[in-house]
Amino acid sequence: MPENNPLDPETIHNSNELVPHSQLKIATFNLFNYLEPPFAYYDFERIYSAEQWAKKQRWIGDYLNEFQPDVIGFQEVFSPESLCELVLEHGYGHFAVVDSAEIVDDFICRSPVVAIASRYPIKGVQAVQPDLDLAASIGLTDDFSFSRKVLRATVDLPHIGDCDCYVVHFKSKRPMLEHEKDQQLCAEKNIIKSLKAQVAGGWGSTIQRGSEAALLLVNMISRREQTGQPMILMGDFNNTLADGVLTHLLTDSLRFVSKYDCEAFLAKYLLQDSWDLYQATDNDTEHIKRKATHYFGESSSVLDYILLSNEFDACSQSSIFELSEHHTYDRHLINPIFERDGESTDHGIVCVTLTLRS
């Protein structure tokens, strides 16, 4: 699987732009069980037919052709080789993963991975490692690991140079503990055991997800201190940013630190939600409701995010680009047509447009 297949970016961007590559598009895309047959995902019966697989490939390609993101973070990738070939056909000469799916019984796949594709050169790729001493100091096990490896790719972006792009798929809300029905127990006893497993197991998943975010951010801050490189964090967070579990990703103040010191030093290490940056730069969006990226039963939520460092904040003196568009592609979720969307994804696709500041 090639990591770098250089293409000429000049052939990709609008030739009418006054400044070449004055716009960049960044997207996060949960592919939903991207696995080439004859392999099965999770269960021996879950295998795409040749027709279904071709339909899924075509759907992904249609999105890439229509929206033309420059850098894409992917989640739920079982078949990275197939994805690499697909994105190469659509102009992405650079592709990387840092992990591989688990295969059991020769053909059943579990534990999908994240990946990144880019029209611009990927100069370095690494799996982020949590600080185990820090993990132990906050009450986690001394062998803590991310539920899915976090990918960091250093991408050489126009006008901004080396930029650290992080792709994540944080721990899901599925409880860590599950009770299998015991035929020897009465219905009430089984319900009680299931309730206990759901309460404790759900909290365990929450602890894991929040800890992943905290330890990742600490790693990002250390990396920023060492390199000074801009940061983009994208992926399926499996949680809203507003409910307290992941709010530390948007930390914007420090206790007992003066406002002057915060303004002078802190901003460099902060991340901001791209939606907030978009609203801040476009007054017409003030009353527009943010689109959900995932639906479950009658509920909906935003689970997919792109967070950015201050090089992309128009209010910052360090900004090079600003948010000019924030788009959530959700037609397949709210108005699906089987012939078109039957093998698509269960997530909305978030894509932001960054425009070079004049």
Coordinates of C-alpha atoms in Angstrom, one line a residue:
M1 CA 0.0 0.0 0.0
P2 CA 1.7 3.3 -1.1
E3 CA 1.9 6.0 1.5
N4 CA 2.9 8.7 -1.0
N5 CA 2.0 8.8 -4.7
P6 CA 2.7 12.4 -5.6
L7 CA 0.2 14.2 -7.8
D8 CA 0.4 17.7 -9.1
P9 CA -2.0 19.8 -6.9
E10 CA -2.1 22.4 -9.7
T11 CA -4.4 20.1 -11.6
I12 CA -6.9 19.9 -8.7
H13 CA -7.6 23.5 -7.8
N14 CA -9.5 26.2 -9.6
S15 CA -7.2 27.9 -12.1
N16 CA -9.2 31.1 -11.7
E17 CA -8.0 31.7 -8.1
L18 CA -5.9 34.9 -7.8
V19 CA -3.7 33.1 -5.3
P20 CA -3.0 29.4 -6.0
H21 CA -4.4 27.1 -3.4
S22 CA -6.1 29.9 -1.5
Q23 CA -8.7 27.5 -0.3
L24 CA -8.3 24.2 1.6
K25 CA -11.0 21.7 2.4
I26 CA -10.8 19.4 5.4
A27 CA -13.3 16.6 5.9
T28 CA -14.0 13.8 8.5
F29 CA -15.7 10.8 7.1
N30 CA -17.0 7.7 9.0
L31 CA -17.2 5.1 6.3
F32 CA -19.4 2.7 8.3
N33 CA -18.0 -0.9 8.0
Y34 CA -15.7 -0.3 5.0
L35 CA -14.7 -3.9 4.3
E36 CA -14.1 -5.5 1.0
P37 CA -15.7 -9.0 0.4
P38 CA -15.3 -11.9 1.0
F39 CA -14.3 -10.7 4.5
A40 CA -17.1 -10.3 7.1
Y41 CA -17.4 -7.5 9.7
Y42 CA -18.1 -8.7 13.2
D43 CA -20.3 -11.6 12.3
F44 CA -19.9 -14.4 9.7
E45 CA -23.1 -13.4 7.9
R46 CA -22.1 -9.7 7.4
I47 CA -20.5 -9.8 4.0
Y48 CA -21.1 -7.4 1.2
S49 CA -22.1 -8.9 -2.1
A50 CA -20.1 -7.8 -5.1
E51 CA -23.0 -5.5 -6.1
Q52 CA -23.2 -4.0 -2.6
W53 CA -19.5 -3.4 -2.4
A54 CA -19.5 -1.7 -5.8
K55 CA -22.4 0.5 -4.7
K56 CA -20.5 1.5 -1.5
Q57 CA -17.4 2.3 -3.5
R58 CA -19.4 4.4 -6.0
W59 CA -21.1 6.3 -3.2
I60 CA -17.8 7.3 -1.6
G61 CA -16.4 8.3 -5.0
D62 CA -19.4 10.4 -5.7
Y63 CA -19.0 12.4 -2.5
L64 CA -15.3 12.9 -3.2
N65 CA -16.0 14.1 -6.7
E66 CA -18.7 16.5 -5.6
F67 CA -17.1 18.1 -2.6
Q68 CA -13.4 17.7 -3.4
P69 CA -11.9 17.8 0.1
D70 CA -8.1 18.2 0.2
V71 CA -7.5 16.3 3.4
I72 CA -9.8 13.6 4.7
G73 CA -9.8 11.7 8.0
F74 CA -11.5 8.3 7.8
Q75 CA -13.0 6.1 10.4
E76 CA -14.3 2.5 10.4
V77 CA -11.7 1.3 7.9
F78 CA -11.3 -2.5 7.7
S79 CA -9.8 -2.6 4.2
P80 CA -7.1 0.2 4.0
E81 CA -5.6 -1.2 0.8
S82 CA -8.9 -0.9 -1.0
L83 CA -9.5 2.6 0.3
C84 CA -6.0 3.6 -0.8
E85 CA -6.7 2.5 -4.3
L86 CA -10.1 4.2 -4.3
V87 CA -8.9 7.6 -3.2
L88 CA -5.9 7.4 -5.5
E89 CA -8.4 7.1 -8.4
H90 CA -10.0 10.4 -7.2
G91 CA -6.8 12.4 -7.0
Y92 CA -5.5 11.6 -3.5
G93 CA -1.8 10.8 -4.0
H94 CA -1.0 10.4 -0.3
F95 CA -2.6 7.9 2.1
A96 CA -1.7 6.4 5.5
V97 CA -2.8 4.2 8.3
V98 CA -1.1 3.3 11.6
D99 CA -2.9 0.1 12.5
S100 CA -4.7 -2.9 11.0
A101 CA -8.0 -4.6 11.8
E102 CA -8.2 -7.7 13.9
I103 CA -9.1 -10.9 11.9
V104 CA -10.5 -13.9 13.6
D105 CA -11.5 -17.3 12.1
D106 CA -9.6 -16.3 8.9
F107 CA -12.3 -14.0 7.5
I108 CA -14.2 -12.2 10.3
C109 CA -12.9 -8.7 11.0
R110 CA -13.1 -6.6 14.1
S111 CA -11.6 -3.4 15.4
P112 CA -11.6 -1.1 12.3
V113 CA -8.9 1.6 12.1
V114 CA -8.7 5.2 11.1
A115 CA -6.9 6.5 8.0
I116 CA -6.0 9.8 6.2
A117 CA -5.9 10.7 2.6
S118 CA -4.5 14.0 1.2
R119 CA -3.8 15.8 -2.0
Y120 CA -0.7 17.2 -0.5
P121 CA 2.4 15.4 0.7
I122 CA 2.3 13.5 4.0
K123 CA 5.8 14.0 5.5
G124 CA 5.4 11.9 8.5
V125 CA 2.9 9.5 10.1
Q126 CA 2.8 8.2 13.7
A127 CA 0.4 6.5 16.1
V128 CA 0.0 8.8 19.1
Q129 CA 1.1 7.2 22.4
P130 CA -0.5 8.2 25.7
D131 CA 1.7 9.4 28.6
L132 CA 1.4 6.3 30.8
D133 CA 2.9 8.0 33.9
L134 CA 0.3 10.7 33.5
A135 CA -2.4 8.1 33.0
A136 CA -1.4 6.3 36.2
S137 CA -1.3 9.6 38.1
I138 CA -5.0 10.3 37.3
G139 CA -6.1 6.9 38.4
L140 CA -6.0 5.0 35.1
T141 CA -4.1 1.7 34.6
D142 CA -0.4 2.0 33.9
D143 CA -0.9 0.2 30.6
F144 CA -3.7 2.5 29.4
S145 CA -4.2 2.5 25.6
F146 CA -6.6 4.2 23.1
S147 CA -9.5 2.0 22.2
R148 CA -8.5 2.8 18.6
K149 CA -5.0 4.0 17.7
V150 CA -4.9 7.8 17.0
L151 CA -3.2 8.8 13.8
R152 CA -1.0 11.8 13.5
A153 CA 0.0 12.8 10.0
T154 CA 2.2 15.8 9.2
V155 CA 0.9 17.3 6.0
D156 CA 2.7 19.9 3.9
L157 CA -0.2 22.3 3.3
P158 CA 0.0 25.4 1.0
H159 CA 0.9 28.7 2.7
I160 CA 1.0 27.1 6.1
G161 CA 3.7 24.4 5.7
D162 CA 3.8 21.4 8.0
C163 CA 0.5 20.9 9.8
D164 CA -0.2 18.1 12.3
C165 CA -3.5 16.4 11.4
Y166 CA -4.9 14.0 14.0
V167 CA -7.6 11.5 13.1
V168 CA -9.6 9.9 15.9
H169 CA -12.4 7.5 16.6
F170 CA -13.0 7.8 20.4
K171 CA -14.5 5.0 22.4
S172 CA -18.1 4.3 21.6
K173 CA -21.0 4.6 24.2
R174 CA -21.5 0.9 24.0
P175 CA -21.2 -0.4 27.6
M176 CA -17.9 -2.2 28.4
L177 CA -19.9 -4.8 30.4
E178 CA -22.8 -6.8 29.1
H179 CA -25.0 -9.3 30.8
E180 CA -26.0 -12.4 28.7
K181 CA -29.4 -13.7 29.7
D182 CA -29.2 -16.6 32.1
Q183 CA -32.0 -19.1 31.5
Q184 CA -31.6 -20.3 35.1
L185 CA -32.6 -16.9 36.5
C186 CA -36.1 -15.4 36.5
A187 CA -36.9 -12.4 34.3
E188 CA -36.5 -9.9 37.1
K189 CA -33.1 -11.2 38.1
N190 CA -31.9 -11.0 34.5
I191 CA -33.2 -7.4 34.2
I192 CA -31.4 -6.4 37.4
K193 CA -28.1 -7.9 36.2
S194 CA -28.5 -6.2 32.8
L195 CA -29.2 -2.9 34.5
K196 CA -26.1 -3.1 36.7
A197 CA -24.0 -4.0 33.6
Q198 CA -25.4 -1.1 31.6
V199 CA -24.8 1.4 34.4
A200 CA -21.3 0.3 35.3
G201 CA -20.3 -0.6 31.7
G202 CA -21.7 2.7 30.3
W203 CA -19.7 4.7 32.8
G204 CA -16.6 2.7 32.0
S205 CA -16.9 3.6 28.4
T206 CA -17.4 7.3 29.3
I207 CA -14.2 7.2 31.5
Q208 CA -12.3 5.6 28.6
R209 CA -13.6 8.2 26.0
G210 CA -12.9 11.2 28.2
S211 CA -9.5 9.9 29.2
E212 CA -8.6 9.3 25.5
A213 CA -9.5 12.9 24.7
A214 CA -7.5 14.3 27.7
L215 CA -4.4 12.3 27.1
L216 CA -4.5 13.0 23.4
L217 CA -4.8 16.8 24.1
V218 CA -1.8 16.6 26.4
N219 CA 0.2 14.9 23.7
M220 CA -0.9 17.5 21.2
I221 CA 0.2 20.3 23.5
S222 CA 3.6 18.7 24.0
R223 CA 4.0 18.3 20.2
R224 CA 3.0 21.9 19.6
E225 CA 5.5 23.1 22.2
Q226 CA 8.3 21.1 20.4
T227 CA 7.4 22.0 16.8
G228 CA 5.1 25.0 16.8
Q229 CA 3.2 23.4 13.9
P230 CA -0.5 24.1 13.4
M231 CA -3.0 21.4 14.6
I232 CA -6.1 19.9 13.1
L233 CA -8.1 17.3 15.1
M234 CA -10.9 15.5 13.2
G235 CA -13.0 12.4 13.6
D236 CA -15.9 10.6 15.2
F237 CA -15.9 11.7 18.9
N238 CA -18.8 9.4 19.8
N239 CA -19.9 12.2 22.1
T240 CA -21.1 15.8 21.9
L241 CA -18.6 18.4 22.9
A242 CA -21.2 20.1 25.1
D243 CA -22.1 17.5 27.8
G244 CA -18.9 17.6 29.9
V245 CA -17.1 14.4 28.9
L246 CA -15.1 16.0 26.1
T247 CA -15.3 19.7 27.0
H248 CA -11.7 19.8 28.0
L249 CA -10.8 19.6 24.3
L250 CA -12.0 23.2 24.2
T251 CA -10.2 24.4 27.3
D252 CA -9.8 28.2 27.0
S253 CA -8.7 29.4 30.4
L254 CA -6.5 28.5 33.3
R255 CA -7.2 29.0 37.0
F256 CA -5.0 31.5 38.8
V257 CA -3.3 32.7 35.6
S258 CA -3.6 36.3 34.7
K259 CA -5.6 37.4 31.7
Y260 CA -2.4 38.9 30.2
D261 CA -0.5 35.6 30.4
C262 CA -3.4 33.7 29.0
E263 CA -3.6 36.1 26.0
A264 CA 0.1 36.1 25.5
F265 CA 0.8 32.3 25.8
L266 CA -2.3 30.2 26.1
A267 CA -4.0 30.8 22.7
K268 CA -1.2 29.0 20.9
Y269 CA -2.1 25.7 22.5
L270 CA -5.9 25.9 22.3
L271 CA -8.3 24.1 19.9
Q272 CA -11.5 25.6 18.7
D273 CA -14.6 23.9 17.2
S274 CA -14.7 24.7 13.5
W275 CA -18.4 25.4 13.8
D276 CA -17.8 28.2 16.3
L277 CA -15.1 29.7 14.1
Y278 CA -17.4 29.6 11.1
Q279 CA -20.2 31.4 13.0
A280 CA -17.7 34.0 14.3
T281 CA -16.7 34.9 10.7
D282 CA -20.1 34.9 9.1
N283 CA -22.9 37.0 10.7
D284 CA -25.5 35.3 8.5
T285 CA -25.0 32.0 10.4
E286 CA -25.8 33.3 13.8
H287 CA -29.3 31.8 13.9
I288 CA -28.6 28.7 11.8
K289 CA -28.9 25.5 13.8
R290 CA -26.0 23.1 13.5
K291 CA -26.9 19.9 11.7
A292 CA -26.7 16.5 13.5
T293 CA -24.2 14.0 12.2
H294 CA -25.8 10.9 13.7
Y295 CA -29.3 9.7 14.3
F296 CA -30.4 7.0 16.8
G297 CA -34.1 6.2 17.0
E298 CA -35.8 9.5 17.5
S299 CA -32.8 11.3 18.8
S300 CA -30.0 13.0 16.9
S301 CA -26.6 14.5 17.9
V302 CA -23.4 15.9 16.6
L303 CA -20.6 13.3 17.0
D304 CA -18.3 14.3 14.2
Y305 CA -16.0 17.3 14.6
I306 CA -13.1 19.2 13.2
L307 CA -11.1 21.2 15.7
L308 CA -8.5 23.8 14.7
S309 CA -5.6 25.7 16.2
N310 CA -5.3 29.5 16.1
E311 CA -3.7 29.6 12.6
F312 CA -7.3 29.1 11.3
D313 CA -9.0 31.6 13.6
A314 CA -9.7 34.9 12.0
C315 CA -9.7 36.6 15.4
S316 CA -6.2 35.6 16.1
Q317 CA -3.1 37.6 15.0
S318 CA -1.5 34.2 14.1
S319 CA -4.2 33.3 11.6
I320 CA -3.3 32.4 8.1
F321 CA -6.6 30.9 7.0
E322 CA -10.2 31.5 8.1
L323 CA -13.3 29.5 8.1
S324 CA -15.4 30.4 5.1
E325 CA -17.8 27.3 5.0
H326 CA -18.9 24.6 7.3
H327 CA -20.9 21.8 5.6
T328 CA -22.5 18.7 6.9
Y329 CA -23.5 16.3 4.2
D330 CA -26.6 14.4 5.5
R331 CA -28.9 13.8 2.5
H332 CA -28.5 10.0 2.9
L333 CA -29.6 10.3 6.5
I334 CA -32.7 12.6 6.2
N335 CA -33.8 11.9 2.7
P336 CA -32.3 8.5 1.7
I337 CA -33.0 6.9 -1.7
F338 CA -32.1 3.3 -1.7
E339 CA -30.7 3.1 -5.2
R340 CA -28.4 5.9 -4.4
D341 CA -27.8 5.6 -0.6
G342 CA -28.3 2.0 0.2
E343 CA -24.7 1.3 1.1
S344 CA -23.6 4.7 2.3
T345 CA -22.9 5.5 6.0
D346 CA -24.7 6.1 9.2
H347 CA -22.9 9.4 9.9
G348 CA -23.0 12.8 8.3
I349 CA -19.8 13.9 6.7
V350 CA -18.4 17.2 8.0
C351 CA -16.3 19.3 5.6
V352 CA -14.9 22.8 6.3
T353 CA -13.5 25.2 3.8
L354 CA -10.5 27.3 4.9
T355 CA -9.8 30.5 2.9
L356 CA -6.4 32.3 2.9
R357 CA -6.6 35.6 4.6
S358 CA -5.9 38.6 2.5

